[in-house]
PDB file of C-alpha atoms in Angstrom:
ATOM      1  CA  UNK A  23     108.996 117.013 100.545  1.00 61.00           C
ATOM      2  CA  UNK A  24     106.946 114.416  98.715  1.00 74.00           C
ATOM      3  CA  UNK A  25     105.480 114.543  95.230  1.00 82.00           C
ATOM      4  CA  UNK A  26     102.747 112.698  93.391  1.00 86.00           C
ATOM      5  CA  UNK A  27     102.673 112.085  89.653  1.00 89.00           C
ATOM      6  CA  UNK A  28      99.507 110.677  88.100  1.00 90.00           C
ATOM      7  CA  UNK A  29      98.595 110.247  84.430  1.00 89.00           C
ATOM      8  CA  UNK A  30     100.626 110.524  81.260  1.00 86.00           C
ATOM      9  CA  UNK A  31     103.552 108.124  81.494  1.00 89.00           C
ATOM     10  CA  UNK A  32     102.738 107.461  85.169  1.00 91.00           C
ATOM     11  CA  UNK A  33     100.018 105.323  86.750  1.00 93.00           C
ATOM     12  CA  UNK A  34      96.733 107.217  86.829  1.00 93.00           C
ATOM     13  CA  UNK A  35      95.183 105.705  89.979  1.00 94.00           C
ATOM     14  CA  UNK A  36      96.839 105.912  93.405  1.00 95.00           C
ATOM     15  CA  UNK A  37      95.642 103.613  96.182  1.00 94.00           C
ATOM     16  CA  UNK A  38      96.564 104.942  99.630  1.00 94.00           C
ATOM     17  CA  UNK A  39      96.507 102.523 102.565  1.00 91.00           C
ATOM     18  CA  UNK A  40      97.577 102.961 106.160  1.00 88.00           C
ATOM     19  CA  UNK A  41      96.571 102.690 109.781  1.00 84.00           C
ATOM     20  CA  UNK A  42      93.956 104.897 111.416  1.00 82.00           C
ATOM     21  CA  UNK A  43      95.249 108.463 111.871  1.00 84.00           C
ATOM     22  CA  UNK A  44      98.130 107.879 109.457  1.00 87.00           C
ATOM     23  CA  UNK A  45      97.105 110.699 107.114  1.00 89.00           C
ATOM     24  CA  UNK A  46      95.245 108.846 104.320  1.00 91.00           C
ATOM     25  CA  UNK A  47      92.200 111.102 104.434  1.00 90.00           C
ATOM     26  CA  UNK A  48      94.235 114.265 104.873  1.00 90.00           C
ATOM     27  CA  UNK A  49      96.522 113.454 101.941  1.00 91.00           C
ATOM     28  CA  UNK A  50      93.566 112.588  99.701  1.00 93.00           C
ATOM     29  CA  UNK A  51      91.716 115.787 100.613  1.00 92.00           C
ATOM     30  CA  UNK A  52      94.874 117.907 100.182  1.00 91.00           C
ATOM     31  CA  UNK A  53      95.440 116.650  96.636  1.00 92.00           C
ATOM     32  CA  UNK A  54      91.760 117.104  95.750  1.00 93.00           C
ATOM     33  CA  UNK A  55      91.755 120.662  97.106  1.00 92.00           C
ATOM     34  CA  UNK A  56      94.983 121.494  95.287  1.00 91.00           C
ATOM     35  CA  UNK A  57      93.480 120.288  92.002  1.00 92.00           C
ATOM     36  CA  UNK A  58      90.277 122.272  92.488  1.00 93.00           C
ATOM     37  CA  UNK A  59      92.284 125.422  93.357  1.00 92.00           C
ATOM     38  CA  UNK A  60      94.682 124.931  90.445  1.00 92.00           C
ATOM     39  CA  UNK A  61      91.921 124.377  87.920  1.00 92.00           C
ATOM     40  CA  UNK A  62      89.474 127.023  89.118  1.00 91.00           C
ATOM     41  CA  UNK A  63      91.781 129.753  90.467  1.00 91.00           C
ATOM     42  CA  UNK A  64      95.086 129.031  88.761  1.00 89.00           C
ATOM     43  CA  UNK A  65      96.835 128.619  92.117  1.00 89.00           C
ATOM     44  CA  UNK A  66      97.694 125.516  94.114  1.00 86.00           C
ATOM     45  CA  UNK A  67      98.717 125.048  97.741  1.00 84.00           C
ATOM     46  CA  UNK A  68     101.805 123.139  96.640  1.00 83.00           C
ATOM     47  CA  UNK A  69     105.415 123.831  95.772  1.00 84.00           C
ATOM     48  CA  UNK A  70     104.450 123.124  92.156  1.00 83.00           C
ATOM     49  CA  UNK A  71     101.455 121.755  90.303  1.00 82.00           C
ATOM     50  CA  UNK A  72     101.158 120.910  86.638  1.00 84.00           C
ATOM     51  CA  UNK A  73      97.945 119.529  85.234  1.00 85.00           C
ATOM     52  CA  UNK A  74      95.802 119.363  82.154  1.00 83.00           C
ATOM     53  CA  UNK A  75      92.326 120.729  82.951  1.00 89.00           C
ATOM     54  CA  UNK A  76      89.769 118.097  83.868  1.00 92.00           C
ATOM     55  CA  UNK A  77      86.349 117.900  82.253  1.00 91.00           C
ATOM     56  CA  UNK A  78      84.960 116.826  85.630  1.00 90.00           C
ATOM     57  CA  UNK A  79      86.128 116.585  89.227  1.00 92.00           C
ATOM     58  CA  UNK A  80      84.278 114.280  91.621  1.00 90.00           C
ATOM     59  CA  UNK A  81      85.094 113.638  95.266  1.00 89.00           C
ATOM     60  CA  UNK A  82      83.574 111.541  98.008  1.00 86.00           C
ATOM     61  CA  UNK A  83      85.658 112.541 100.989  1.00 83.00           C
ATOM     62  CA  UNK A  84      82.885 112.355 103.569  1.00 72.00           C
ATOM     63  CA  UNK A  85      80.003 110.060 102.695  1.00 62.00           C
ATOM     64  CA  UNK A  86      78.550 110.878 106.142  1.00 63.00           C
ATOM     65  CA  UNK A  87      76.976 114.007 104.654  1.00 60.00           C
ATOM     66  CA  UNK A  88      74.653 111.785 102.595  1.00 59.00           C
ATOM     67  CA  UNK A  89      73.312 110.198 105.799  1.00 61.00           C
ATOM     68  CA  UNK A  90      71.669 113.547 106.536  1.00 59.00           C
ATOM     69  CA  UNK A  91      69.864 113.120 103.202  1.00 68.00           C
ATOM     70  CA  UNK A  92      68.415 109.806 104.447  1.00 73.00           C
ATOM     71  CA  UNK A  93      70.938 107.463 102.807  1.00 74.00           C
ATOM     72  CA  UNK A  94      73.082 104.853 104.495  1.00 79.00           C
ATOM     73  CA  UNK A  95      76.863 105.202 104.189  1.00 80.00           C
ATOM     74  CA  UNK A  96      76.926 102.118 101.989  1.00 82.00           C
ATOM     75  CA  UNK A  97      74.193 103.369  99.626  1.00 83.00           C
ATOM     76  CA  UNK A  98      75.950 106.765  99.435  1.00 82.00           C
ATOM     77  CA  UNK A  99      79.177 104.976  98.412  1.00 85.00           C
ATOM     78  CA  UNK A 100      77.388 102.934  95.745  1.00 86.00           C
ATOM     79  CA  UNK A 101      75.596 106.042  94.435  1.00 86.00           C
ATOM     80  CA  UNK A 102      78.884 107.959  94.166  1.00 85.00           C
ATOM     81  CA  UNK A 103      80.598 105.089  92.340  1.00 88.00           C
ATOM     82  CA  UNK A 104      77.728 104.674  89.904  1.00 89.00           C
ATOM     83  CA  UNK A 105      77.638 108.433  89.249  1.00 87.00           C
ATOM     84  CA  UNK A 106      81.386 108.545  88.511  1.00 86.00           C
ATOM     85  CA  UNK A 107      81.174 105.597  86.125  1.00 85.00           C
ATOM     86  CA  UNK A 108      78.117 107.038  84.336  1.00 87.00           C
ATOM     87  CA  UNK A 109      79.635 110.534  84.149  1.00 85.00           C
ATOM     88  CA  UNK A 110      82.767 109.165  82.554  1.00 79.00           C
ATOM     89  CA  UNK A 111      80.705 107.440  79.853  1.00 82.00           C
ATOM     90  CA  UNK A 112      78.965 110.727  78.987  1.00 86.00           C
ATOM     91  CA  UNK A 113      81.860 113.206  78.827  1.00 83.00           C
ATOM     92  CA  UNK A 114      84.981 113.641  76.771  1.00 85.00           C
ATOM     93  CA  UNK A 115      88.228 114.476  78.476  1.00 87.00           C
ATOM     94  CA  UNK A 116      89.716 113.499  81.792  1.00 89.00           C
ATOM     95  CA  UNK A 117      87.900 113.086  85.104  1.00 91.00           C
ATOM     96  CA  UNK A 118      89.597 113.458  88.490  1.00 94.00           C
ATOM     97  CA  UNK A 119      88.157 111.425  91.354  1.00 93.00           C
ATOM     98  CA  UNK A 120      89.119 111.274  95.017  1.00 94.00           C
ATOM     99  CA  UNK A 121      87.504 108.801  97.396  1.00 91.00           C
ATOM    100  CA  UNK A 122      87.989 108.240 101.092  1.00 90.00           C
ATOM    101  CA  UNK A 123      86.929 104.975 102.700  1.00 84.00           C
ATOM    102  CA  UNK A 124      84.178 103.997 100.278  1.00 85.00           C
ATOM    103  CA  UNK A 125      82.276 100.779 101.039  1.00 84.00           C
ATOM    104  CA  UNK A 126      83.654 100.405 104.573  1.00 79.00           C
ATOM    105  CA  UNK A 127      80.223 100.552 106.185  1.00 73.00           C
ATOM    106  CA  UNK A 128      79.108  97.113 105.046  1.00 74.00           C
ATOM    107  CA  UNK A 129      80.237  93.603 105.914  1.00 80.00           C
ATOM    108  CA  UNK A 130      84.042  93.491 105.554  1.00 81.00           C
ATOM    109  CA  UNK A 131      84.400  90.854 102.810  1.00 82.00           C
ATOM    110  CA  UNK A 132      81.694  92.460 100.664  1.00 85.00           C
ATOM    111  CA  UNK A 133      83.107  95.950 101.123  1.00 85.00           C
ATOM    112  CA  UNK A 134      86.559  94.652 100.185  1.00 86.00           C
ATOM    113  CA  UNK A 135      85.241  92.975  97.029  1.00 88.00           C
ATOM    114  CA  UNK A 136      83.253  96.043  95.922  1.00 88.00           C
ATOM    115  CA  UNK A 137      86.202  98.356  96.656  1.00 89.00           C
ATOM    116  CA  UNK A 138      88.545  96.195  94.560  1.00 90.00           C
ATOM    117  CA  UNK A 139      86.069  96.141  91.658  1.00 90.00           C
ATOM    118  CA  UNK A 140      85.688  99.929  91.799  1.00 90.00           C
ATOM    119  CA  UNK A 141      89.482 100.350  91.731  1.00 91.00           C
ATOM    120  CA  UNK A 142      89.734  97.927  88.793  1.00 90.00           C
ATOM    121  CA  UNK A 143      87.036  99.782  86.803  1.00 89.00           C
ATOM    122  CA  UNK A 144      88.729 103.128  87.426  1.00 90.00           C
ATOM    123  CA  UNK A 145      92.183 101.765  86.587  1.00 91.00           C
ATOM    124  CA  UNK A 146      91.088 100.317  83.265  1.00 88.00           C
ATOM    125  CA  UNK A 147      89.863 103.721  82.064  1.00 88.00           C
ATOM    126  CA  UNK A 148      92.814 105.994  81.250  1.00 88.00           C
ATOM    127  CA  UNK A 149      90.589 109.082  81.191  1.00 89.00           C
ATOM    128  CA  UNK A 150      90.144 108.779  84.959  1.00 91.00           C
ATOM    129  CA  UNK A 151      92.877 110.083  87.232  1.00 93.00           C
ATOM    130  CA  UNK A 152      92.319 109.578  90.903  1.00 93.00           C
ATOM    131  CA  UNK A 153      93.138 108.698  94.459  1.00 95.00           C
ATOM    132  CA  UNK A 154      91.476 105.938  96.447  1.00 93.00           C
ATOM    133  CA  UNK A 155      92.064 106.074 100.195  1.00 92.00           C
ATOM    134  CA  UNK A 156      91.090 102.802 101.868  1.00 89.00           C
ATOM    135  CA  UNK A 157      91.588 100.420 104.776  1.00 83.00           C
ATOM    136  CA  UNK A 158      91.081  97.550 102.332  1.00 84.00           C
ATOM    137  CA  UNK A 159      94.771  96.882 101.781  1.00 81.00           C
ATOM    138  CA  UNK A 160      93.882  93.944  99.514  1.00 84.00           C
ATOM    139  CA  UNK A 161      93.131  96.559  96.820  1.00 87.00           C
ATOM    140  CA  UNK A 162      96.892  97.065  96.594  1.00 88.00           C
ATOM    141  CA  UNK A 163      97.169  93.610  94.997  1.00 89.00           C
ATOM    142  CA  UNK A 164      95.743  95.216  91.849  1.00 91.00           C
ATOM    143  CA  UNK A 165      99.095  96.939  91.264  1.00 91.00           C
ATOM    144  CA  UNK A 166     100.532  93.553  90.259  1.00 91.00           C
ATOM    145  CA  UNK A 167      97.772  93.049  87.680  1.00 90.00           C
ATOM    146  CA  UNK A 168      97.555  96.676  86.498  1.00 91.00           C
ATOM    147  CA  UNK A 169     101.065  97.994  87.166  1.00 88.00           C
ATOM    148  CA  UNK A 170     100.890 100.607  84.398  1.00 91.00           C
ATOM    149  CA  UNK A 171      97.648 101.986  85.820  1.00 93.00           C
ATOM    150  CA  UNK A 172      97.906 101.762  89.633  1.00 94.00           C
ATOM    151  CA  UNK A 173     100.493 102.933  92.130  1.00 93.00           C
ATOM    152  CA  UNK A 174     100.313 101.919  95.788  1.00 94.00           C
ATOM    153  CA  UNK A 175     101.057 104.522  98.417  1.00 94.00           C
ATOM    154  CA  UNK A 176     101.401 104.035 102.164  1.00 92.00           C
ATOM    155  CA  UNK A 177     100.397 106.689 104.662  1.00 92.00           C
ATOM    156  CA  UNK A 178     102.399 106.552 107.868  1.00 90.00           C
ATOM    157  CA  UNK A 179     103.675 108.715 110.704  1.00 88.00           C
ATOM    158  CA  UNK A 180     106.735 109.075 112.838  1.00 85.00           C
ATOM    159  CA  UNK A 181     107.616 111.272 115.766  1.00 87.00           C
ATOM    160  CA  UNK A 182     110.319 113.892 115.479  1.00 89.00           C
ATOM    161  CA  UNK A 183     111.194 115.863 118.605  1.00 92.00           C
ATOM    162  CA  UNK A 184     107.676 115.408 119.992  1.00 90.00           C
ATOM    163  CA  UNK A 185     105.960 116.318 116.716  1.00 92.00           C
ATOM    164  CA  UNK A 186     104.061 113.792 114.631  1.00 88.00           C
ATOM    165  CA  UNK A 187     105.135 113.933 110.992  1.00 89.00           C
ATOM    166  CA  UNK A 188     102.909 112.502 108.263  1.00 89.00           C
ATOM    167  CA  UNK A 189     104.239 110.853 105.108  1.00 90.00           C
ATOM    168  CA  UNK A 190     102.823 109.249 101.982  1.00 91.00           C
ATOM    169  CA  UNK A 191     105.416 107.079 100.267  1.00 91.00           C
ATOM    170  CA  UNK A 192     105.411 104.279  97.684  1.00 91.00           C
ATOM    171  CA  UNK A 193     104.330 100.944  99.137  1.00 90.00           C
ATOM    172  CA  UNK A 194     101.329  99.531 100.947  1.00 87.00           C
ATOM    173  CA  UNK A 195     100.117  98.998 104.491  1.00 81.00           C
ATOM    174  CA  UNK A 196     100.219  95.546 106.039  1.00 70.00           C
ATOM    175  CA  UNK A 197      96.957  95.869 107.986  1.00 58.00           C
ATOM    176  CA  UNK A 198      93.746  94.880 106.202  1.00 52.00           C
ATOM    177  CA  UNK A 199      90.946  94.242 108.654  1.00 54.00           C
ATOM    178  CA  UNK A 200      89.699  97.488 110.235  1.00 55.00           C
ATOM    179  CA  UNK A 201      89.670  95.672 113.600  1.00 55.00           C
ATOM    180  CA  UNK A 202      93.450  95.234 113.277  1.00 56.00           C
ATOM    181  CA  UNK A 203      93.824  98.978 112.828  1.00 50.00           C
ATOM    182  CA  UNK A 204      91.965 100.006 115.970  1.00 54.00           C
ATOM    183  CA  UNK A 205      94.375  98.724 118.576  1.00 56.00           C
ATOM    184  CA  UNK A 206      93.378  97.613 122.062  1.00 56.00           C
ATOM    185  CA  UNK A 207      89.675  98.035 122.778  1.00 61.00           C
ATOM    186  CA  UNK A 208      87.714  96.993 125.836  1.00 64.00           C
ATOM    187  CA  UNK A 209      84.541  96.670 123.711  1.00 62.00           C
ATOM    188  CA  UNK A 210      86.207  94.470 121.072  1.00 58.00           C
ATOM    189  CA  UNK A 211      87.743  92.244 123.768  1.00 64.00           C
ATOM    190  CA  UNK A 212      84.323  91.860 125.410  1.00 67.00           C
ATOM    191  CA  UNK A 213      82.841  90.899 122.027  1.00 63.00           C
ATOM    192  CA  UNK A 214      85.559  88.279 121.573  1.00 69.00           C
ATOM    193  CA  UNK A 215      87.053  90.113 118.593  1.00 58.00           C
ATOM    194  CA  UNK A 216      90.439  90.799 120.195  1.00 53.00           C
TER     195      UNK A 216
END
């Protein structure tokens, strides 16, 4: 049983890092769905859920859907970020955001820089409460700078009697480069990347 507290006297932005298939995306989507259910239906798929209603809820859990609309993954990420920042300037009240792997479809160092700036902009606005799921573990360094605003969470798994259990706990993942997260790959070895 794990709980997540965001806003009020707690940090209002959670950055979730972890290896591939560690549960980052699933945890982010589960919290986003629980918030939508709690706010719109008055029920939440959780043991308990207490929240102040949000003026807006914005998620980007699968930027791939924008590719169908003729956008690249990177341009869809930038468009989402710009929309969230503009929306927050126009409305009163709190905004909930949930993002999964924004900016990972561009060159690694640029994606990392843009991701960190997005996290910083969100963290410096107390009206935004959100979860950022990312492979860019360097974003977790922001917790040192903005410790009242950001909490780092680490998604990880372990086996229990042949069943994989998923956990999200305080802390951060060690891996940063997506190539480190893939594991052994014949293609990457052939390209000289492993």
